[in-house]
PDB file of C-alpha atoms in Angstrom:
ATOM      1  CA  MET A 523      14.152-116.499  58.174  1.00 85.00           C
ATOM      2  CA  ALA A 524      12.102-115.748  61.248  1.00 97.00           C
ATOM      3  CA  ASN A 525       8.581-114.445  60.608  1.00 98.00           C
ATOM      4  CA  LEU A 526       7.934-111.241  62.603  1.00 98.00           C
ATOM      5  CA  SER A 527       4.455-110.568  61.213  1.00 98.00           C
ATOM      6  CA  THR A 528       1.488-110.209  63.533  1.00 98.00           C
ATOM      7  CA  ASN A 529      -2.166-109.161  63.698  1.00 98.00           C
ATOM      8  CA  ILE A 530      -3.801-106.458  65.799  1.00 98.00           C
ATOM      9  CA  ALA A 531      -7.503-105.521  65.691  1.00 98.00           C
ATOM     10  CA  GLY A 532      -7.963-107.689  62.625  1.00 96.00           C
ATOM     11  CA  LEU A 533      -5.192-105.964  60.668  1.00 97.00           C
ATOM     12  CA  HIS A 534      -1.960-107.532  59.433  1.00 98.00           C
ATOM     13  CA  LEU A 535       1.349-105.922  60.450  1.00 98.00           C
ATOM     14  CA  PRO A 536       4.398-106.973  58.399  1.00 98.00           C
ATOM     15  CA  ASN A 537       6.385-106.915  61.630  1.00 98.00           C
ATOM     16  CA  LEU A 538       5.537-106.363  65.285  1.00 98.00           C
ATOM     17  CA  PHE A 539       7.398-103.083  65.855  1.00 98.00           C
ATOM     18  CA  PHE A 540       6.077 -99.542  65.893  1.00 98.00           C
ATOM     19  CA  ASN A 541       6.448 -96.268  67.698  1.00 98.00           C
ATOM     20  CA  ALA A 542       4.986 -95.578  71.124  1.00 98.00           C
ATOM     21  CA  SER A 543       2.428 -92.809  70.795  1.00 97.00           C
ATOM     22  CA  GLY A 544       4.116 -89.529  71.646  1.00 96.00           C
ATOM     23  CA  VAL A 545       7.417 -90.261  69.927  1.00 98.00           C
ATOM     24  CA  CYS A 546       8.120 -89.251  66.334  1.00 98.00           C
ATOM     25  CA  CYS A 547       4.427 -88.816  65.549  1.00 98.00           C
ATOM     26  CA  GLN A 548       3.167 -85.302  66.356  1.00 98.00           C
ATOM     27  CA  HIS A 549       3.661 -83.866  62.861  1.00 98.00           C
ATOM     28  CA  GLU A 550       3.238 -85.249  59.359  1.00 98.00           C
ATOM     29  CA  HIS A 551       6.945 -85.132  58.571  1.00 98.00           C
ATOM     30  CA  GLU A 552       7.609 -87.396  61.571  1.00 98.00           C
ATOM     31  CA  LEU A 553       4.892 -89.825  60.516  1.00 98.00           C
ATOM     32  CA  LYS A 554       6.510 -89.866  57.067  1.00 98.00           C
ATOM     33  CA  GLN A 555       9.784 -90.922  58.711  1.00 98.00           C
ATOM     34  CA  LEU A 556       7.970 -93.849  60.310  1.00 98.00           C
ATOM     35  CA  LEU A 557       6.449 -94.824  56.973  1.00 98.00           C
ATOM     36  CA  GLU A 558       9.919 -94.834  55.423  1.00 98.00           C
ATOM     37  CA  SER A 559      11.425 -96.845  58.287  1.00 98.00           C
ATOM     38  CA  ASP A 560      11.396-100.597  58.940  1.00 98.00           C
ATOM     39  CA  SER A 561       8.559-100.305  61.454  1.00 98.00           C
ATOM     40  CA  GLY A 562       5.595-102.614  60.971  1.00 98.00           C
ATOM     41  CA  SER A 563       3.043 -99.914  61.713  1.00 98.00           C
ATOM     42  CA  LEU A 564       2.667 -96.408  63.102  1.00 98.00           C
ATOM     43  CA  ILE A 565       0.500 -94.587  65.617  1.00 98.00           C
ATOM     44  CA  THR A 566      -0.205 -90.871  65.857  1.00 98.00           C
ATOM     45  CA  LYS A 567       0.398 -88.589  68.810  1.00 98.00           C
ATOM     46  CA  SER A 568      -2.385 -88.728  71.377  1.00 98.00           C
ATOM     47  CA  ALA A 569      -4.823 -86.071  70.220  1.00 98.00           C
ATOM     48  CA  THR A 570      -6.914 -83.799  72.377  1.00 97.00           C
ATOM     49  CA  TYR A 571     -10.008 -82.084  71.012  1.00 97.00           C
ATOM     50  CA  GLU A 572      -8.106 -78.828  70.581  1.00 97.00           C
ATOM     51  CA  MET A 573      -4.426 -78.166  69.908  1.00 97.00           C
ATOM     52  CA  ARG A 574      -2.169 -78.132  72.968  1.00 97.00           C
ATOM     53  CA  GLU A 575       1.328 -76.703  73.313  1.00 96.00           C
ATOM     54  CA  GLY A 576       1.965 -78.880  76.352  1.00 95.00           C
ATOM     55  CA  ASN A 577       4.033 -78.186  79.432  1.00 96.00           C
ATOM     56  CA  PRO A 578       6.971 -75.738  79.674  1.00 95.00           C
ATOM     57  CA  SER A 579      10.493 -76.909  78.848  1.00 96.00           C
ATOM     58  CA  PRO A 580      12.673 -78.605  79.794  1.00 97.00           C
ATOM     59  CA  ARG A 581      10.059 -81.348  79.789  1.00 97.00           C
ATOM     60  CA  TYR A 582      11.982 -84.355  78.443  1.00 97.00           C
ATOM     61  CA  VAL A 583      15.436 -85.420  79.618  1.00 98.00           C
ATOM     62  CA  PRO A 584      17.265 -88.630  78.701  1.00 97.00           C
ATOM     63  CA  LEU A 585      18.959 -90.573  81.480  1.00 97.00           C
ATOM     64  CA  PRO A 586      21.635 -92.235  79.338  1.00 95.00           C
ATOM     65  CA  ALA A 587      23.493 -93.983  82.142  1.00 95.00           C
ATOM     66  CA  ILE A 588      20.466 -96.220  82.677  1.00 96.00           C
ATOM     67  CA  GLN A 589      19.065 -96.087  79.103  1.00 97.00           C
ATOM     68  CA  SER A 590      15.963 -94.360  80.401  1.00 98.00           C
ATOM     69  CA  SER A 591      14.179 -91.003  80.435  1.00 98.00           C
ATOM     70  CA  ILE A 592      11.895 -88.725  82.395  1.00 98.00           C
ATOM     71  CA  ASN A 593       9.285 -86.525  80.762  1.00 97.00           C
ATOM     72  CA  SER A 594       6.342 -84.312  81.514  1.00 96.00           C
ATOM     73  CA  MET A 595       5.265 -83.325  78.022  1.00 96.00           C
ATOM     74  CA  GLY A 596       1.673 -82.439  78.855  1.00 95.00           C
ATOM     75  CA  LEU A 597       0.114 -83.818  75.651  1.00 96.00           C
ATOM     76  CA  PRO A 598       1.476 -81.383  73.069  1.00 97.00           C
ATOM     77  CA  ASN A 599      -0.410 -82.130  69.848  1.00 97.00           C
ATOM     78  CA  GLU A 600      -2.002 -80.499  66.834  1.00 98.00           C
ATOM     79  CA  GLY A 601      -5.619 -81.203  67.817  1.00 98.00           C
ATOM     80  CA  TYR A 602      -7.716 -84.133  66.645  1.00 97.00           C
ATOM     81  CA  GLU A 603      -8.791 -82.549  63.355  1.00 98.00           C
ATOM     82  CA  TYR A 604      -5.136 -82.520  62.231  1.00 98.00           C
ATOM     83  CA  TYR A 605      -4.876 -86.285  62.747  1.00 98.00           C
ATOM     84  CA  LEU A 606      -8.319 -86.872  61.264  1.00 98.00           C
ATOM     85  CA  ALA A 607      -7.198 -85.016  58.130  1.00 98.00           C
ATOM     86  CA  TYR A 608      -4.027 -87.133  58.043  1.00 98.00           C
ATOM     87  CA  ALA A 609      -6.058 -90.330  58.416  1.00 98.00           C
ATOM     88  CA  LYS A 610      -8.363 -89.270  55.578  1.00 98.00           C
ATOM     89  CA  LYS A 611      -5.481 -88.952  53.133  1.00 98.00           C
ATOM     90  CA  TYR A 612      -3.457 -91.911  54.412  1.00 98.00           C
ATOM     91  CA  ASP A 613      -2.652 -94.470  51.729  1.00 97.00           C
ATOM     92  CA  TYR A 614      -4.302 -97.609  53.116  1.00 97.00           C
ATOM     93  CA  SER A 615      -2.759 -99.702  50.367  1.00 96.00           C
ATOM     94  CA  ASN A 616       0.440 -99.270  52.386  1.00 94.00           C
ATOM     95  CA  PRO A 617       1.256-102.541  54.207  1.00 97.00           C
ATOM     96  CA  LYS A 618       1.567-100.600  57.461  1.00 98.00           C
ATOM     97  CA  PRO A 619      -1.826-100.110  59.143  1.00 98.00           C
ATOM     98  CA  LEU A 620      -2.487 -96.740  60.769  1.00 98.00           C
ATOM     99  CA  PHE A 621      -3.368 -96.437  64.456  1.00 98.00           C
ATOM    100  CA  VAL A 622      -4.758 -93.158  65.798  1.00 98.00           C
ATOM    101  CA  SER A 623      -4.433 -92.256  69.471  1.00 98.00           C
ATOM    102  CA  LEU A 624      -7.059 -90.083  71.165  1.00 98.00           C
ATOM    103  CA  SER A 625      -6.666 -88.640  74.649  1.00 97.00           C
ATOM    104  CA  GLY A 626      -9.527 -86.307  75.411  1.00 95.00           C
ATOM    105  CA  LEU A 627      -9.382 -84.314  78.641  1.00 94.00           C
ATOM    106  CA  SER A 628     -12.953 -85.453  79.320  1.00 94.00           C
ATOM    107  CA  VAL A 629     -15.259 -88.260  78.228  1.00 95.00           C
ATOM    108  CA  ALA A 630     -17.272 -85.663  76.309  1.00 96.00           C
ATOM    109  CA  ASP A 631     -14.166 -84.688  74.323  1.00 97.00           C
ATOM    110  CA  ASN A 632     -13.350 -88.330  73.618  1.00 97.00           C
ATOM    111  CA  LYS A 633     -16.926 -88.876  72.459  1.00 98.00           C
ATOM    112  CA  LYS A 634     -16.754 -85.943  70.023  1.00 98.00           C
ATOM    113  CA  MET A 635     -13.425 -87.109  68.609  1.00 98.00           C
ATOM    114  CA  VAL A 636     -14.589 -90.700  68.256  1.00 98.00           C
ATOM    115  CA  GLU A 637     -17.751 -89.531  66.506  1.00 98.00           C
ATOM    116  CA  GLY A 638     -15.629 -87.539  64.055  1.00 98.00           C
ATOM    117  CA  PHE A 639     -13.589 -90.591  63.116  1.00 98.00           C
ATOM    118  CA  VAL A 640     -16.624 -92.877  62.943  1.00 98.00           C
ATOM    119  CA  ALA A 641     -18.373 -90.437  60.616  1.00 98.00           C
ATOM    120  CA  ALA A 642     -15.329 -90.513  58.312  1.00 98.00           C
ATOM    121  CA  ASN A 643     -15.573 -94.327  58.127  1.00 98.00           C
ATOM    122  CA  LEU A 644     -11.826 -94.884  57.801  1.00 98.00           C
ATOM    123  CA  PRO A 645      -9.924 -98.189  58.023  1.00 97.00           C
ATOM    124  CA  CYS A 646      -7.567 -96.852  60.698  1.00 98.00           C
ATOM    125  CA  VAL A 647      -7.724 -98.253  64.237  1.00 98.00           C
ATOM    126  CA  LEU A 648      -8.546 -96.015  67.188  1.00 98.00           C
ATOM    127  CA  GLU A 649      -6.675 -96.244  70.480  1.00 98.00           C
ATOM    128  CA  ILE A 650      -8.070 -94.365  73.478  1.00 98.00           C
ATOM    129  CA  ASN A 651      -5.384 -93.198  75.886  1.00 97.00           C
ATOM    130  CA  PHE A 652      -6.553 -93.626  79.489  1.00 96.00           C
ATOM    131  CA  SER A 653      -3.082 -93.127  80.892  1.00 94.00           C
ATOM    132  CA  CYS A 654      -1.372 -89.770  80.417  1.00 85.00           C
ATOM    133  CA  PRO A 655       0.304 -88.959  83.770  1.00 79.00           C
ATOM    134  CA  ASN A 656       1.612 -85.508  82.843  1.00 82.00           C
ATOM    135  CA  VAL A 657      -1.359 -83.132  82.504  1.00 85.00           C
ATOM    136  CA  PRO A 658      -1.522 -80.979  85.645  1.00 81.00           C
ATOM    137  CA  GLY A 659      -4.875 -81.321  87.385  1.00 83.00           C
ATOM    138  CA  LYS A 660      -5.991 -84.267  85.231  1.00 82.00           C
ATOM    139  CA  PRO A 661      -5.683 -87.670  86.950  1.00 83.00           C
ATOM    140  CA  GLN A 662      -5.247 -90.801  84.863  1.00 91.00           C
ATOM    141  CA  LEU A 663      -8.599 -92.346  84.020  1.00 93.00           C
ATOM    142  CA  GLY A 664      -6.996 -95.766  84.068  1.00 96.00           C
ATOM    143  CA  TYR A 665      -6.639 -95.580  87.841  1.00 96.00           C
ATOM    144  CA  ASP A 666     -10.355 -94.873  88.388  1.00 95.00           C
ATOM    145  CA  MET A 667     -11.941 -98.209  87.586  1.00 96.00           C
ATOM    146  CA  GLU A 668     -15.527 -96.982  87.797  1.00 96.00           C
ATOM    147  CA  ALA A 669     -14.850 -93.958  85.575  1.00 94.00           C
ATOM    148  CA  MET A 670     -12.913 -96.092  83.089  1.00 97.00           C
ATOM    149  CA  GLU A 671     -15.789 -98.550  82.762  1.00 98.00           C
ATOM    150  CA  SER A 672     -18.224 -95.666  82.381  1.00 97.00           C
ATOM    151  CA  ALA A 673     -16.084 -94.187  79.585  1.00 97.00           C
ATOM    152  CA  LEU A 674     -15.939 -97.540  77.799  1.00 98.00           C
ATOM    153  CA  ASN A 675     -19.715 -97.854  78.105  1.00 98.00           C
ATOM    154  CA  VAL A 676     -19.990 -94.567  76.215  1.00 98.00           C
ATOM    155  CA  LEU A 677     -17.236 -95.065  73.626  1.00 98.00           C
ATOM    156  CA  ALA A 678     -17.305 -98.760  72.683  1.00 98.00           C
ATOM    157  CA  PRO A 679     -20.841 -98.706  71.184  1.00 98.00           C
ATOM    158  CA  ILE A 680     -20.017 -95.605  69.147  1.00 98.00           C
ATOM    159  CA  ILE A 681     -16.768 -97.018  67.762  1.00 98.00           C
ATOM    160  CA  LYS A 682     -18.393-100.379  66.945  1.00 98.00           C
ATOM    161  CA  LYS A 683     -15.251-101.593  65.133  1.00 98.00           C
ATOM    162  CA  PRO A 684     -12.287-103.150  66.969  1.00 98.00           C
ATOM    163  CA  PHE A 685     -10.309-100.590  68.983  1.00 98.00           C
ATOM    164  CA  GLY A 686      -7.714-100.445  71.736  1.00 98.00           C
ATOM    165  CA  ILE A 687      -6.897 -98.603  74.935  1.00 98.00           C
ATOM    166  CA  LYS A 688      -3.565 -97.487  76.361  1.00 98.00           C
ATOM    167  CA  LEU A 689      -3.147 -98.242  80.032  1.00 98.00           C
ATOM    168  CA  PRO A 690      -1.078 -96.956  82.911  1.00 97.00           C
ATOM    169  CA  PRO A 691       1.062 -99.440  84.813  1.00 98.00           C
ATOM    170  CA  TYR A 692      -0.770-101.329  87.546  1.00 98.00           C
ATOM    171  CA  PHE A 693       1.073-102.534  90.621  1.00 98.00           C
ATOM    172  CA  ASP A 694      -1.445-104.612  92.557  1.00 98.00           C
ATOM    173  CA  ILE A 695      -2.874-108.032  91.654  1.00 98.00           C
ATOM    174  CA  ALA A 696      -6.338-106.824  92.678  1.00 98.00           C
ATOM    175  CA  HIS A 697      -6.055-104.011  90.134  1.00 98.00           C
ATOM    176  CA  PHE A 698      -5.155-106.475  87.377  1.00 98.00           C
ATOM    177  CA  ASP A 699      -8.198-108.544  88.298  1.00 98.00           C
ATOM    178  CA  THR A 700     -10.596-105.608  88.466  1.00 98.00           C
ATOM    179  CA  ALA A 701      -9.376-103.963  85.279  1.00 98.00           C
ATOM    180  CA  ALA A 702      -9.407-107.218  83.309  1.00 98.00           C
ATOM    181  CA  ALA A 703     -12.989-107.949  84.409  1.00 98.00           C
ATOM    182  CA  ILE A 704     -13.983-104.546  82.994  1.00 98.00           C
ATOM    183  CA  PHE A 705     -12.119-104.995  79.713  1.00 98.00           C
ATOM    184  CA  ASN A 706     -13.609-108.439  79.122  1.00 98.00           C
ATOM    185  CA  LYS A 707     -17.105-106.929  79.066  1.00 98.00           C
ATOM    186  CA  PHE A 708     -16.414-105.153  75.772  1.00 98.00           C
ATOM    187  CA  ASP A 709     -16.183-107.433  72.764  1.00 98.00           C
ATOM    188  CA  ASN A 710     -14.907-104.798  70.335  1.00 98.00           C
ATOM    189  CA  LEU A 711     -12.143-103.736  72.728  1.00 98.00           C
ATOM    190  CA  ALA A 712      -9.619-105.700  70.710  1.00 98.00           C
ATOM    191  CA  TYR A 713      -6.305-104.865  72.328  1.00 98.00           C
ATOM    192  CA  LEU A 714      -4.632-103.349  75.381  1.00 98.00           C
ATOM    193  CA  THR A 715      -1.436-101.309  75.188  1.00 98.00           C
ATOM    194  CA  CYS A 716       0.715-101.835  78.295  1.00 98.00           C
ATOM    195  CA  ILE A 717       2.265 -99.578  79.571  1.00 98.00           C
ATOM    196  CA  ASN A 718       2.395 -95.824  79.490  1.00 97.00           C
ATOM    197  CA  SER A 719       5.241 -94.280  81.453  1.00 97.00           C
ATOM    198  CA  VAL A 720       5.485 -94.906  85.189  1.00 97.00           C
ATOM    199  CA  GLY A 721       4.002 -91.683  86.474  1.00 95.00           C
ATOM    200  CA  ASN A 722       5.464 -89.114  88.810  1.00 95.00           C
ATOM    201  CA  GLY A 723       9.071 -90.083  89.159  1.00 97.00           C
ATOM    202  CA  LEU A 724      11.632 -87.463  90.174  1.00 98.00           C
ATOM    203  CA  ALA A 725      15.091 -87.160  88.621  1.00 98.00           C
ATOM    204  CA  ILE A 726      17.581 -84.847  90.351  1.00 98.00           C
ATOM    205  CA  ASP A 727      20.952 -83.610  89.124  1.00 97.00           C
ATOM    206  CA  PHE A 728      23.532 -84.537  91.757  1.00 97.00           C
ATOM    207  CA  GLU A 729      25.838 -81.595  91.031  1.00 98.00           C
ATOM    208  CA  THR A 730      23.270 -78.792  90.855  1.00 98.00           C
ATOM    209  CA  GLU A 731      20.823 -80.421  93.306  1.00 98.00           C
ATOM    210  CA  THR A 732      18.047 -79.438  90.905  1.00 98.00           C
ATOM    211  CA  ALA A 733      15.170 -81.364  89.338  1.00 98.00           C
ATOM    212  CA  LEU A 734      15.906 -82.209  85.697  1.00 98.00           C
ATOM    213  CA  ILE A 735      12.557 -81.152  84.236  1.00 98.00           C
ATOM    214  CA  LYS A 736      10.466 -78.044  84.861  1.00 97.00           C
ATOM    215  CA  PRO A 737       6.765 -79.056  84.928  1.00 96.00           C
ATOM    216  CA  LYS A 738       5.074 -80.283  88.110  1.00 95.00           C
ATOM    217  CA  ASP A 739       8.103 -79.385  90.298  1.00 97.00           C
ATOM    218  CA  GLY A 740      10.171 -81.982  88.452  1.00 98.00           C
ATOM    219  CA  PHE A 741       7.718 -84.861  88.627  1.00 97.00           C
ATOM    220  CA  GLY A 742       7.384 -86.783  85.361  1.00 97.00           C
ATOM    221  CA  GLY A 743       6.795 -90.096  83.655  1.00 97.00           C
ATOM    222  CA  LEU A 744       9.633 -92.616  83.660  1.00 98.00           C
ATOM    223  CA  GLY A 745      10.444 -94.567  80.513  1.00 98.00           C
ATOM    224  CA  GLY A 746      13.176 -96.697  79.038  1.00 98.00           C
ATOM    225  CA  LEU A 747      15.000 -99.676  80.458  1.00 98.00           C
ATOM    226  CA  MET A 748      14.140 -98.861  84.087  1.00 98.00           C
ATOM    227  CA  VAL A 749      10.456 -99.692  83.449  1.00 98.00           C
ATOM    228  CA  LEU A 750      11.013-102.967  81.563  1.00 98.00           C
ATOM    229  CA  ASN A 751      10.071-105.298  84.403  1.00 98.00           C
ATOM    230  CA  THR A 752       6.944-103.337  85.273  1.00 98.00           C
ATOM    231  CA  ALA A 753       5.939-103.408  81.606  1.00 98.00           C
ATOM    232  CA  LEU A 754       6.530-107.157  81.318  1.00 99.00           C
ATOM    233  CA  ALA A 755       4.405-107.790  84.402  1.00 98.00           C
ATOM    234  CA  ASN A 756       1.516-105.769  82.996  1.00 98.00           C
ATOM    235  CA  VAL A 757       1.755-107.458  79.598  1.00 99.00           C
ATOM    236  CA  ASN A 758       1.719-110.906  81.171  1.00 99.00           C
ATOM    237  CA  ALA A 759      -0.996-110.075  83.709  1.00 98.00           C
ATOM    238  CA  PHE A 760      -3.435-108.970  81.016  1.00 99.00           C
ATOM    239  CA  TYR A 761      -2.359-111.689  78.575  1.00 98.00           C
ATOM    240  CA  ARG A 762      -3.410-114.218  81.202  1.00 98.00           C
ATOM    241  CA  ARG A 763      -6.634-112.437  82.180  1.00 98.00           C
ATOM    242  CA  CYS A 764      -7.893-111.266  78.780  1.00 98.00           C
ATOM    243  CA  PRO A 765      -7.556-114.294  76.482  1.00 98.00           C
ATOM    244  CA  ASN A 766      -9.681-112.775  73.710  1.00 98.00           C
ATOM    245  CA  LYS A 767      -7.674-109.559  73.473  1.00 98.00           C
ATOM    246  CA  LYS A 768      -4.272-108.828  71.998  1.00 98.00           C
ATOM    247  CA  ILE A 769      -1.614-107.084  74.063  1.00 99.00           C
ATOM    248  CA  ILE A 770       0.783-104.451  72.737  1.00 99.00           C
ATOM    249  CA  GLY A 771       3.871-104.297  74.926  1.00 98.00           C
ATOM    250  CA  VAL A 772       5.588-100.975  75.595  1.00 98.00           C
ATOM    251  CA  GLY A 773       8.382-100.133  77.981  1.00 98.00           C
ATOM    252  CA  GLY A 774      12.099-100.774  78.241  1.00 98.00           C
ATOM    253  CA  VAL A 775      12.784-101.943  74.700  1.00 98.00           C
ATOM    254  CA  THR A 776      16.316-100.957  73.711  1.00 98.00           C
ATOM    255  CA  SER A 777      17.139-104.022  71.599  1.00 98.00           C
ATOM    256  CA  GLY A 778      15.728-107.224  70.169  1.00 98.00           C
ATOM    257  CA  LYS A 779      16.272-108.937  73.522  1.00 98.00           C
ATOM    258  CA  GLU A 780      13.692-106.833  75.362  1.00 98.00           C
ATOM    259  CA  ALA A 781      11.288-107.215  72.440  1.00 99.00           C
ATOM    260  CA  PHE A 782      11.695-110.996  72.717  1.00 99.00           C
ATOM    261  CA  LEU A 783      10.843-110.791  76.426  1.00 99.00           C
ATOM    262  CA  HIS A 784       7.711-108.763  75.705  1.00 99.00           C
ATOM    263  CA  VAL A 785       6.484-111.413  73.265  1.00 99.00           C
ATOM    264  CA  LEU A 786       7.422-114.173  75.709  1.00 99.00           C
ATOM    265  CA  ALA A 787       5.277-112.375  78.298  1.00 99.00           C
ATOM    266  CA  GLY A 788       2.349-112.287  75.857  1.00 99.00           C
ATOM    267  CA  ALA A 789       2.708-109.273  73.557  1.00 99.00           C
ATOM    268  CA  SER A 790       1.454-109.498  69.974  1.00 98.00           C
ATOM    269  CA  ALA A 791       3.195-106.244  69.017  1.00 99.00           C
ATOM    270  CA  VAL A 792       5.874-104.066  70.575  1.00 99.00           C
ATOM    271  CA  GLN A 793       6.102-100.286  70.669  1.00 98.00           C
ATOM    272  CA  ILE A 794       9.286 -98.333  71.379  1.00 98.00           C
ATOM    273  CA  GLY A 795       9.437 -94.895  72.985  1.00 98.00           C
ATOM    274  CA  THR A 796      12.587 -93.680  74.751  1.00 98.00           C
ATOM    275  CA  GLN A 797      15.029 -95.543  72.505  1.00 98.00           C
ATOM    276  CA  LEU A 798      13.210 -94.296  69.402  1.00 98.00           C
ATOM    277  CA  LYS A 799      13.430 -90.747  70.736  1.00 98.00           C
ATOM    278  CA  GLU A 800      17.178 -91.112  71.246  1.00 97.00           C
ATOM    279  CA  GLU A 801      18.115 -93.163  68.176  1.00 98.00           C
ATOM    280  CA  GLY A 802      15.555 -92.168  65.559  1.00 98.00           C
ATOM    281  CA  PRO A 803      13.541 -94.387  63.186  1.00 98.00           C
ATOM    282  CA  LYS A 804      16.638 -96.184  61.930  1.00 98.00           C
ATOM    283  CA  LEU A 805      16.448 -98.202  65.137  1.00 98.00           C
ATOM    284  CA  PHE A 806      13.669-100.373  63.685  1.00 98.00           C
ATOM    285  CA  SER A 807      16.126-102.016  61.270  1.00 98.00           C
ATOM    286  CA  ARG A 808      18.442-102.852  64.161  1.00 98.00           C
ATOM    287  CA  VAL A 809      15.853-104.295  66.556  1.00 98.00           C
ATOM    288  CA  LYS A 810      14.229-106.305  63.762  1.00 98.00           C
ATOM    289  CA  LYS A 811      17.555-107.929  62.903  1.00 98.00           C
ATOM    290  CA  GLU A 812      18.356-108.552  66.574  1.00 98.00           C
ATOM    291  CA  LEU A 813      14.997-110.223  67.207  1.00 98.00           C
ATOM    292  CA  GLU A 814      15.300-112.318  64.060  1.00 98.00           C
ATOM    293  CA  ASP A 815      18.752-113.495  65.169  1.00 98.00           C
ATOM    294  CA  ILE A 816      17.437-114.405  68.630  1.00 98.00           C
ATOM    295  CA  MET A 817      14.551-116.379  67.143  1.00 98.00           C
ATOM    296  CA  VAL A 818      16.803-118.255  64.741  1.00 98.00           C
ATOM    297  CA  ALA A 819      19.239-119.079  67.544  1.00 98.00           C
ATOM    298  CA  LYS A 820      16.386-120.405  69.687  1.00 98.00           C
ATOM    299  CA  GLY A 821      14.747-122.292  66.833  1.00 98.00           C
ATOM    300  CA  TYR A 822      11.590-120.180  66.674  1.00 98.00           C
ATOM    301  CA  LYS A 823      10.114-119.553  63.233  1.00 98.00           C
ATOM    302  CA  SER A 824       7.254-117.254  64.204  1.00 98.00           C
ATOM    303  CA  LEU A 825       6.110-115.112  67.126  1.00 98.00           C
ATOM    304  CA  GLU A 826       3.357-117.640  67.863  1.00 98.00           C
ATOM    305  CA  ASP A 827       6.018-120.220  68.691  1.00 98.00           C
ATOM    306  CA  PHE A 828       6.875-118.459  71.947  1.00 98.00           C
ATOM    307  CA  ARG A 829       4.218-115.806  72.604  1.00 98.00           C
ATOM    308  CA  GLY A 830       3.032-115.944  76.201  1.00 98.00           C
ATOM    309  CA  LYS A 831       5.120-119.035  76.984  1.00 98.00           C
ATOM    310  CA  VAL A 832       7.169-117.567  79.803  1.00 98.00           C
ATOM    311  CA  LYS A 833       7.955-120.315  82.315  1.00 98.00           C
ATOM    312  CA  THR A 834       7.358-119.909  86.036  1.00 97.00           C
ATOM    313  CA  LEU A 835       9.179-121.638  88.869  1.00 97.00           C
TER     314      LEU A 835
END
């Protein structure tokens, strides 16, 4: 049998798969579904300091012909105290470690939320989301290198323990270089999650000549198979540039094949968003089996056998 186990932020995951933050994780009953599934871990919805209803609907639309989606959710969530309460009662004897995503609308909000979790002294892992593209009037911190470094200077010493950040997709080699140089300054920044959705795409219905989603005049984040190659590039770029950090790959995973490619590019774990939204948590059983079959066929016994070993011409 192929071994799909992995380690992130010093914690053991029985397998590399879990949900992308934002999918099947806003409410406790959804998190329970993840616990009962074949995922190797779970992460909560990105929390803001106060509860948010998010953007008006329709705000998520699948694009089934290309196994993709467009969304402008606007960070709907129950507020950080809801997820803090969940983390306090989480059964940490469960083999699935708990990751908690925080996405404050300001550094001050992130600081207050981080302080709340630090004070609780819980064994969950924090992930700071620097990459939500769908809050009107709030640019992605991940595209402001100076502001991102400033935020890390504030948050990393407070967190102290290993933590992660979720990143937007980068498209320029210079941006990979600059961002990686920043990340490598912070020893307890243990992992990078690449990527959030590709921001500000526009999907239009051919028949009605109308944008498919309502917020932001139809502009929204793109996910699913259409973003696979961008995700793989970001995973590999940071795998090469940040040798002391783990990479969680997100984007375009519809089957075990895309998960294999993420690991080949350098991912230590793989999150699934659009396909999980469409298929539900039962998908984890399928993609696990598909990846195991691929590894057996290729003669790989563990993820370490091929992680980051993509060949170049």
